[in-house]
Amino acid sequence: MEKKDSTEKIKVYTYTRVSTAMQTDGYSLDAQKARMKAYADYNDYEIVGTYEDAGKSGKSIEGRLEFNRMMEDIKSGKDGVSFVLVFKLSRFGRNAADVLSTLQVMQDFGVNLICVEDGIDSSKDAGKLMIPVLSAVAETERENIRVQTMEGRIQKAREGKWNGGFAPYGYQLIDGKLQISEEEAEAIRVIFDQYIHTDIGANGVAKYLENHGIHKIQRQNGKNPLFNAHLIRLILKNPVYCGKIAYGRRKTEKVHGTRNDYHLVEQDNYILMDGLHEAIIDEEVWQAAQVKLLAQAKRYEHVNRGKDTKTHLLSGIVKCPVCGAGMYGNKSIKHKKDGTKYKDFYYYGCKHRTMTRGHKCNYKKQIWEDLLDDAVGEVIAKLVSNPKFAAMMQEKIGSKVDTAAIDGELADYEKQIRQYYAVKSKLAEEIDSLDPNDKHYIRRKADLDERIYRMYDKIEEAETQLIAVRAKKQAVETEKLTGDNIYKVLIYFEKLYAVMNEVERRQLMETLISEIQIYEDRQPNGQWLKSIKFRLPIIEEDMDLSLEDDKHVKTIILLSHK
């Protein structure tokens, strides 16, 4: 083979991938790279970029960082490459649709694919034929591997063996077998004991563990030191702790309408066998926990159906002064000294106070709902009755929204599309004027066809962008109309608020206010309210308003939303 001058060498990229399940001889990264380098040397190609994904699945292109970086480099044309070398087509991807669509993108930028081991060159007619065939075969192979893996796990479950993955809390994996970790198992025993021998639920168990200094031991699959209610329920439901091995409790199912997306779905029927590992709790204890879990689920369902339907006006809008989380409305029943019911007390409390997500807030105070609700209503009423504010609202209503920048984008895309259509028309004219008897007719027509196809892609992309910008303009204008309506509501706030029911008032507060800050301690005038932040630019500068009672005056700063 005649050698070319080094400056004329064809430039190529190499791409290698090894999944965690395919560390076999001939598939290692080093083996792939050595084989491709030898191929490049023999053909006098210059390797100007190497990309490798270690431990990545080939089921789809998504998630392969180096692969995606290579594609971006191809699109930018920064190295002027003509080919991408891969060891085998299966290293490039195992999803037929992904392989073909990615190859099409590469060819749009003048780059072809060479599969060294398979002897495929996508620039040749034979290669174009073989790629979709081999891609489909590889995809079928991957599905077969998945089915075989699943069958292997089912058989392991039937034999009472652990199916892999992280060991459940309370156990450790030694030579693939579950062994009790006494350091962790003590918490498991406490969880089951407290749950079945007391009236408390999962939240109560979480509080008990926290109060008694029983924290999770940190491991690689979980860093949160607290046992939250969700984790405790998972532990209580897991039969591994009574010496059983379960398989199929959650089934991986394909998300309808997607190619590679799967999700877990709880199953009623699953395999449950005696495990080879030692149990941490007795089977009777586990069964008792299941009975209580089911009973509590029914009780909560009943309570939720018939619970108090009071609307909490500022729930989630008022923020905890300690941790900043939303404070939510709740009910406490007050009793007289003789034990008889006195009245229902509605209050706002920090949502993290109960450690529902494994995060504990020490702010225990209960803010009387009526007091805070009335204070917010009073402040807004004072604001809208201020002559300066009323004038500002009237000025905002009907004012035009500035869409100059968006209009500029629209004009640019419209101009671009007109230019693309003009070029397309000229290319069509050139194709029509070709002489079929010209000895280069086929090649010239192929060249013009390729150019016109690329022009169609550009037109489609520009039209898509044009639609997006038009939608953005419409959204801005719609937002302005919505703002006008809110400003009108504010002008007539007192009259409307007086006739609204609880649900309507709640909807109004959600529309008007983004957050409410309160003081950590109740103020000398008896109030908690510190500041209100509106969703709209209601005031251009801070405005001081007084919140009055019989003896005290406290300034409330109303913040505009910039």
XYZ file of C-alpha atoms in Angstrom, residues 188-532:
345
model
C -33.621 -3.367 63.336
C -34.665 -5.202 66.521
C -35.627 -1.920 68.200
C -37.697 -0.841 65.186
C -39.771 -4.053 65.160
C -40.077 -4.146 68.964
C -41.304 -0.539 69.243
C -43.648 -0.873 66.302
C -45.517 -4.011 67.390
C -45.455 -3.479 71.187
C -46.575 0.177 71.286
C -49.304 2.269 69.702
C -46.866 4.443 67.727
C -46.488 4.307 63.952
C -43.460 4.701 61.682
C -43.153 8.425 62.509
C -43.244 7.616 66.207
C -40.537 4.979 65.801
C -38.380 7.513 63.952
C -38.751 9.970 66.849
C -38.003 7.223 69.374
C -34.748 6.299 67.616
C -33.709 9.951 67.377
C -34.509 10.658 71.026
C -32.531 7.599 72.142
C -29.517 8.432 70.012
C -29.933 5.483 67.645
C -28.651 6.699 64.288
C -28.010 4.957 60.989
C -24.463 3.833 60.428
C -23.344 5.522 57.219
C -22.599 3.265 54.267
C -22.014 3.826 50.541
C -25.693 3.587 49.564
C -27.050 6.085 52.110
C -25.560 9.057 53.945
C -28.585 10.291 55.964
C -27.837 9.519 59.657
C -31.537 9.466 60.620
C -34.117 6.719 60.262
C -37.026 8.486 58.588
C -40.555 7.111 58.488
C -40.269 5.978 54.853
C -37.162 3.873 55.541
C -38.751 2.379 58.658
C -41.799 1.261 56.642
C -39.482 -0.352 54.066
C -37.652 -2.202 56.860
C -40.927 -3.379 58.447
C -42.161 -4.745 55.094
C -38.939 -6.548 54.160
C -39.173 -10.334 54.851
C -35.370 -10.678 54.712
C -35.274 -9.801 58.447
C -37.249 -12.952 59.393
C -34.947 -15.161 57.322
C -36.838 -15.103 54.012
C -35.691 -14.297 50.481
C -38.223 -12.498 48.304
C -38.066 -12.009 44.574
C -40.480 -10.075 42.406
C -41.909 -7.739 45.084
C -41.234 -4.896 42.654
C -41.184 -5.535 38.933
C -39.311 -3.450 36.377
C -41.732 -2.483 33.642
C -41.172 -0.421 30.528
C -42.656 3.060 30.626
C -45.348 3.175 27.964
C -44.364 5.252 24.958
C -40.585 5.128 25.621
C -37.755 3.035 24.199
C -35.371 2.631 27.141
C -37.196 3.971 30.224
C -38.295 1.546 32.955
C -39.878 1.984 36.385
C -40.597 -0.192 39.429
C -44.154 -1.399 40.015
C -45.266 -3.068 43.282
C -46.484 -6.654 42.771
C -49.103 -8.540 44.799
C -47.694 -11.984 43.979
C -43.998 -12.710 44.417
C -41.621 -15.547 45.298
C -40.959 -15.936 49.043
C -38.576 -18.702 50.130
C -36.649 -19.646 53.263
C -33.252 -17.986 52.978
C -29.858 -19.450 53.707
C -29.084 -16.464 55.958
C -29.799 -16.081 59.687
C -32.905 -14.117 60.712
C -32.634 -10.982 62.854
C -36.234 -11.220 64.160
C -38.704 -14.100 64.534
C -41.199 -14.750 61.760
C -44.061 -14.182 64.245
C -42.721 -10.693 64.956
C -42.550 -9.898 61.230
C -46.104 -11.179 60.693
C -47.348 -9.027 63.587
C -45.731 -5.979 61.959
C -47.513 -6.770 58.657
C -50.864 -6.959 60.446
C -50.321 -3.564 62.050
C -49.101 -2.017 58.790
C -52.267 -3.181 57.043
C -54.499 -2.011 59.906
C -52.857 1.408 60.001
C -53.174 1.766 56.239
C -56.932 1.152 56.531
C -57.243 3.504 59.502
C -55.362 6.293 57.750
C -57.525 5.751 54.683
C -60.646 6.148 56.860
C -59.255 9.192 58.654
C -58.301 10.875 55.415
C -61.764 10.341 53.974
C -63.505 11.904 56.943
C -60.914 14.386 58.194
C -61.656 18.022 58.893
C -62.030 19.966 55.653
C -60.930 23.330 57.017
C -58.898 25.356 54.517
C -55.667 26.657 56.022
C -55.246 30.098 54.466
C -51.435 30.439 54.587
C -50.350 26.780 54.690
C -46.967 26.396 52.965
C -46.742 30.138 52.264
C -45.606 31.075 55.776
C -41.985 30.003 56.384
C -40.316 28.602 59.484
C -38.047 31.271 61.056
C -35.450 28.603 61.987
C -35.072 26.235 59.012
C -36.947 28.160 56.300
C -39.262 25.260 55.415
C -42.974 25.778 54.826
C -45.251 25.784 57.867
C -48.476 23.858 57.441
C -51.877 24.100 59.080
C -52.821 21.552 61.709
C -55.408 20.978 64.413
C -54.991 20.426 68.131
C -57.946 19.628 70.384
C -57.858 21.565 73.671
C -59.402 20.011 76.768
C -60.658 21.432 80.046
C -59.168 20.395 83.387
C -61.878 17.774 83.816
C -60.823 16.182 80.508
C -63.820 17.262 78.449
C -63.254 18.809 75.037
C -62.953 22.593 75.094
C -62.341 23.609 71.445
C -60.352 22.908 68.302
C -57.127 24.939 68.081
C -55.822 25.524 64.528
C -52.169 26.421 64.172
C -49.217 26.612 61.745
C -46.255 24.353 62.555
C -42.942 23.617 60.800
C -43.245 20.571 58.526
C -39.753 19.378 59.542
C -40.742 19.317 63.200
C -42.051 15.752 62.752
C -38.941 14.546 60.881
C -41.094 13.286 58.013
C -38.119 13.386 55.603
C -35.352 12.543 58.034
C -34.571 16.187 58.813
C -35.399 17.553 62.230
C -36.188 21.186 63.057
C -36.165 22.323 66.669
C -38.781 25.061 66.156
C -41.695 23.706 68.210
C -43.935 26.768 68.462
C -47.502 26.646 67.201
C -48.657 29.879 65.525
C -52.362 30.540 66.044
C -53.900 30.553 62.568
C -56.575 33.198 63.148
C -54.036 35.663 64.541
C -51.645 35.356 61.580
C -54.420 35.175 58.953
C -56.029 38.353 60.291
C -52.678 40.176 60.414
C -51.934 39.364 56.751
C -55.423 40.437 55.670
C -55.076 43.670 57.643
C -51.699 44.525 56.098
C -52.926 43.929 52.529
C -56.040 46.024 53.229
C -53.850 48.882 54.495
C -51.592 48.559 51.464
C -54.376 48.743 48.872
C -56.048 51.658 50.636
C -52.856 53.708 50.379
C -53.444 56.432 47.688
C -49.900 56.024 46.325
C -50.421 52.285 45.878
C -53.814 52.706 44.190
C -52.310 55.137 41.678
C -49.457 52.709 40.945
C -51.892 49.845 40.327
C -54.011 51.907 37.943
C -50.853 52.851 36.034
C -49.788 49.207 35.682
C -53.149 48.025 34.339
C -53.183 48.193 30.572
C -49.517 49.137 30.251
C -47.757 47.461 27.365
C -45.328 44.623 27.923
C -41.877 45.048 26.384
C -41.411 42.308 23.772
C -38.774 44.102 21.687
C -36.121 41.438 22.291
C -38.538 38.610 21.437
C -39.737 40.458 18.324
C -36.084 40.719 17.269
C -35.674 36.946 17.629
C -38.810 36.360 15.581
C -37.562 38.645 12.800
C -34.177 36.874 12.715
C -35.724 33.401 12.393
C -38.224 34.561 9.770
C -35.379 36.067 7.731
C -33.315 32.903 8.149
C -36.193 30.707 6.971
C -36.735 32.888 3.872
C -33.038 32.533 3.017
C -33.134 28.744 3.483
C -36.169 28.426 1.205
C -34.426 30.572 -1.442
C -31.351 28.309 -1.355
C -33.575 25.214 -1.521
C -35.341 26.587 -4.612
C -32.029 27.230 -6.342
C -30.822 23.715 -5.557
C -34.076 22.276 -6.960
C -33.552 24.326 -10.136
C -29.995 22.980 -10.465
C -31.262 19.400 -10.113
C -33.898 20.014 -12.794
C -31.306 21.482 -15.167
C -28.884 18.534 -14.907
C -28.145 16.684 -18.157
C -28.906 12.950 -17.724
C -26.352 12.199 -20.445
C -23.556 13.872 -18.505
C -21.065 11.180 -17.430
C -21.017 12.745 -13.900
C -24.798 13.020 -13.725
C -25.281 10.473 -10.934
C -22.547 11.921 -8.713
C -23.631 15.526 -9.315
C -27.259 14.694 -8.593
C -26.288 12.797 -5.409
C -24.301 15.824 -4.272
C -27.216 18.193 -4.925
C -29.651 15.782 -3.259
C -27.493 15.682 -0.139
C -27.296 19.482 -0.048
C -31.053 19.876 -0.428
C -31.695 17.303 2.310
C -29.426 19.270 4.659
C -31.304 22.434 3.742
C -34.573 20.748 4.714
C -33.017 19.936 8.112
C -32.019 23.581 8.575
C -35.505 24.756 7.614
C -37.095 22.320 10.054
C -34.777 23.422 12.874
C -35.383 27.129 12.200
C -39.150 26.618 12.024
C -39.048 24.732 15.335
C -37.152 27.638 16.918
C -39.633 30.093 15.421
C -42.538 28.199 17.008
C -40.736 28.216 20.379
C -40.136 31.989 20.256
C -43.741 32.655 19.254
C -44.864 30.552 22.219
C -42.568 32.554 24.490
C -44.101 35.823 23.273
C -47.594 34.487 23.814
C -46.668 33.384 27.350
C -45.282 36.837 28.182
C -48.409 38.540 26.877
C -50.662 36.085 28.734
C -48.704 36.719 31.929
C -49.313 40.438 31.470
C -53.051 39.847 31.159
C -52.985 37.680 34.301
C -51.078 40.409 36.109
C -53.690 42.971 35.102
C -56.404 40.795 36.618
C -54.472 40.459 39.872
C -53.907 44.213 40.055
C -57.657 44.728 39.609
C -58.334 42.247 42.421
C -55.943 44.170 44.675
C -57.660 47.492 43.992
C -60.962 46.002 45.146
C -59.344 43.690 47.719
C -61.395 44.725 50.774
C -64.767 44.351 49.043
C -63.866 40.999 47.458
C -62.168 39.539 50.543
C -65.224 40.269 52.681
C -67.507 38.103 50.506
C -65.064 35.269 49.652
C -65.286 31.808 51.258
C -62.235 30.009 52.744
C -61.280 28.216 49.544
C -61.481 31.410 47.449
C -59.408 33.304 50.002
C -56.779 30.548 49.921
C -56.605 30.699 46.113
C -56.223 34.475 46.291
C -53.338 34.227 48.780
C -51.528 31.652 46.631
C -51.864 33.969 43.629
C -50.745 37.126 45.439
C -48.041 36.012 47.869
C -44.826 34.017 47.347
C -43.821 33.838 51.019
C -44.517 35.198 54.495
C -41.809 35.541 57.130
C -42.569 35.469 60.847
C -40.570 36.320 63.956
C -39.085 33.462 65.940
C -40.798 34.790 69.063
C -44.111 36.552 69.460
C -43.609 40.321 69.537
C -44.623 42.685 72.410
C -47.685 43.775 70.426
C -48.821 40.144 70.291
C -48.034 39.685 66.577
C -45.855 37.192 64.692
C -45.869 38.726 61.205
C -42.509 40.038 59.997
C -42.769 40.509 56.197
C -44.758 39.635 53.107
